GROMACS .gro file of C-alpha atoms in nm:
model
  143
    1MET     CA    1   2.367   2.964  -5.069
    2MET     CA    2   2.316   3.148  -4.729
    3ARG     CA    3   1.955   3.213  -4.805
    4ARG     CA    4   1.876   2.842  -4.862
    5PHE     CA    5   2.058   2.760  -4.541
    6GLY     CA    6   1.852   3.011  -4.355
    7LYS     CA    7   1.532   2.899  -4.495
    8ARG     CA    8   1.613   2.537  -4.407
    9LEU     CA    9   1.721   2.630  -4.058
   10ALA     CA   10   1.393   2.818  -4.013
   11LEU     CA   11   1.193   2.521  -4.145
   12VAL     CA   12   1.379   2.274  -3.910
   13THR     CA   13   1.320   2.514  -3.616
   14VAL     CA   14   0.943   2.533  -3.686
   15MET     CA   15   0.917   2.158  -3.719
   16ALA     CA   16   1.113   2.101  -3.394
   17VAL     CA   17   0.882   2.349  -3.205
   18THR     CA   18   0.571   2.188  -3.350
   19CYS     CA   19   0.670   1.842  -3.259
   20ALA     CA   20   0.787   1.936  -2.913
   21ALA     CA   21   0.474   2.113  -2.811
   22PRO     CA   22   0.242   1.802  -2.796
   23ALA     CA   23   0.512   1.620  -2.589
   24ALA     CA   24   0.533   1.911  -2.339
   25SER     CA   25   0.158   1.924  -2.293
   26ALA     CA   26   0.142   1.543  -2.251
   27GLN     CA   27   0.398   1.560  -1.963
   28GLN     CA   28   0.193   1.832  -1.789
   29ALA     CA   29  -0.127   1.612  -1.827
   30GLU     CA   30   0.020   1.320  -1.625
   31PRO     CA   31  -0.136   1.274  -1.280
   32PRO     CA   32   0.069   1.390  -0.992
   33ALA     CA   33   0.259   1.121  -0.796
   34ALA     CA   34   0.060   0.934  -0.535
   35LYS     CA   35   0.082   1.099  -0.193
   36PRO     CA   36   0.170   0.886   0.109
   37GLY     CA   37  -0.103   0.761   0.330
   38LYS     CA   38  -0.200   0.897   0.674
   39LEU     CA   39   0.041   0.798   0.957
   40ILE     CA   40  -0.085   0.515   1.170
   41ASN     CA   41   0.043   0.514   1.534
   42ALA     CA   42  -0.015   0.283   1.831
   43GLY     CA   43  -0.374   0.332   1.955
   44ASP     CA   44  -0.506   0.432   1.606
   45VAL     CA   45  -0.787   0.242   1.442
   46LEU     CA   46  -0.739   0.064   1.117
   47SER     CA   47  -1.049  -0.009   0.904
   48GLY     CA   48  -1.103  -0.237   0.608
   49GLU     CA   49  -1.217  -0.568   0.469
   50LEU     CA   50  -1.099  -0.882   0.661
   51ASN     CA   51  -0.977  -1.171   0.455
   52ALA     CA   52  -0.854  -1.508   0.558
   53MET     CA   53  -0.604  -1.746   0.391
   54LYS     CA   54  -0.482  -2.093   0.498
   55VAL     CA   55  -0.108  -2.130   0.488
   56ARG     CA   56   0.126  -2.400   0.600
   57GLY     CA   57   0.320  -2.311   0.901
   58GLY     CA   58   0.471  -2.431   1.230
   59LYS     CA   59   0.683  -2.744   1.277
   60LYS     CA   60   0.469  -3.003   1.120
   61GLY     CA   61   0.345  -2.792   0.838
   62LYS     CA   62  -0.008  -2.764   0.971
   63ARG     CA   63  -0.255  -2.535   0.785
   64VAL     CA   64  -0.287  -2.218   0.981
   65ALA     CA   65  -0.536  -1.938   0.922
   66THR     CA   66  -0.380  -1.596   0.833
   67TYR     CA   67  -0.588  -1.281   0.853
   68LEU     CA   68  -0.533  -0.990   0.630
   69VAL     CA   69  -0.711  -0.643   0.657
   70THR     CA   70  -0.717  -0.450   0.324
   71SER     CA   71  -0.731  -0.075   0.394
   72GLU     CA   72  -0.631   0.265   0.245
   73PRO     CA   73  -0.260   0.324   0.221
   74ARG     CA   74  -0.117   0.405   0.563
   75ARG     CA   75   0.244   0.524   0.653
   76LEU     CA   76   0.407   0.348   0.964
   77PRO     CA   77   0.595   0.539   1.230
   78PRO     CA   78   0.969   0.548   1.197
   79PRO     CA   79   1.201   0.357   1.143
   80ASN     CA   80   0.941   0.157   0.926
   81GLY     CA   81   0.817   0.455   0.728
   82LEU     CA   82   0.661   0.354   0.397
   83CYS     CA   83   0.775  -0.004   0.389
   84ASP     CA   84   0.959   0.051   0.063
   85LEU     CA   85   0.632   0.158  -0.103
   86GLU     CA   86   0.539   0.477  -0.267
   87THR     CA   87   0.233   0.543  -0.068
   88GLY     CA   88   0.271   0.301   0.234
   89PRO     CA   89   0.111  -0.044   0.284
   90GLU     CA   90  -0.248  -0.125   0.205
   91THR     CA   91  -0.260  -0.482   0.332
   92PHE     CA   92  -0.197  -0.562   0.696
   93GLN     CA   93  -0.151  -0.916   0.839
   94LEU     CA   94  -0.296  -0.969   1.180
   95ILE     CA   95  -0.096  -1.196   1.402
   96THR     CA   96  -0.316  -1.393   1.638
   97SER     CA   97  -0.177  -1.476   1.976
   98SER     CA   98  -0.459  -1.720   2.093
   99ASP     CA   99  -0.744  -1.921   1.977
  100ALA     CA  100  -0.975  -1.668   2.121
  101GLN     CA  101  -0.843  -1.399   1.895
  102ALA     CA  102  -0.876  -1.626   1.590
  103ALA     CA  103  -1.233  -1.710   1.686
  104GLN     CA  104  -1.309  -1.350   1.724
  105LEU     CA  105  -1.203  -1.271   1.365
  106LYS     CA  106  -1.382  -1.567   1.200
  107GLY     CA  107  -1.715  -1.385   1.220
  108PHE     CA  108  -1.572  -1.078   1.025
  109ILE     CA  109  -1.427  -1.265   0.735
  110GLY     CA  110  -1.537  -1.095   0.414
  111LYS     CA  111  -1.677  -0.795   0.610
  112GLU     CA  112  -1.568  -0.450   0.713
  113ILE     CA  113  -1.371  -0.455   1.035
  114SER     CA  114  -1.211  -0.202   1.271
  115ILE     CA  115  -0.917  -0.279   1.477
  116LYS     CA  116  -0.718  -0.075   1.733
  117VAL     CA  117  -0.346  -0.110   1.640
  118ASP     CA  118  -0.117  -0.139   1.940
  119GLU     CA  119   0.201  -0.269   1.748
  120VAL     CA  120   0.271  -0.262   1.367
  121ALA     CA  121   0.583  -0.310   1.155
  122CYS     CA  122   0.681  -0.374   0.790
  123ALA     CA  123   0.673  -0.737   0.665
  124GLN     CA  124   1.015  -0.878   0.643
  125ASP     CA  125   0.985  -1.260   0.683
  126ALA     CA  126   0.925  -1.476   0.388
  127GLY     CA  127   0.610  -1.629   0.543
  128GLN     CA  128   0.429  -1.301   0.581
  129MET     CA  129   0.159  -1.257   0.328
  130SER     CA  130   0.120  -0.873   0.338
  131GLU     CA  131   0.306  -0.548   0.323
  132ALA     CA  132   0.271  -0.474   0.702
  133VAL     CA  133   0.222  -0.690   1.020
  134VAL     CA  134   0.003  -0.606   1.302
  135THR     CA  135   0.133  -0.798   1.607
  136LYS     CA  136  -0.070  -0.645   1.892
  137TRP     CA  137  -0.435  -0.547   1.831
  138SER     CA  138  -0.797  -0.561   1.955
  139VAL     CA  139  -1.130  -0.544   1.762
  140VAL     CA  140  -1.312  -0.217   1.801
  141THR     CA  141  -1.688  -0.280   1.862
  142LYS     CA  142  -1.961  -0.041   1.784
  143HIS     CA  143  -2.207   0.030   2.054
   0.00000   0.00000   0.00000
């Protein structure tokens, strides 16, 4: 009886090792976790495609243009950090403070743009359409 038990135990052990080997190699084949993006500080340049959306806002619900820059993932300086994202935000909403700034952006819609970031934070309000908000910025022109 002990011989049969020993043979069965050996067979079960071989089967367990055989089944576990592919699972272990599959775990090793998974890509490593995404690394956080490069840190963006005040004065740094953010480049990406500029998109525009019309959203209702203000007291009377007027349609207002909202501008978004889609870029590589970037980390924000503390206390904002990664904006509750694994790699940092990829979309940045540009807040326009004047009609002149809005007019300046209109020519870049759908194109690559570079902006100098002076103030940036994680999106927190319900009306914000991106992961991060750039409240103070200027367009970088190439000479």
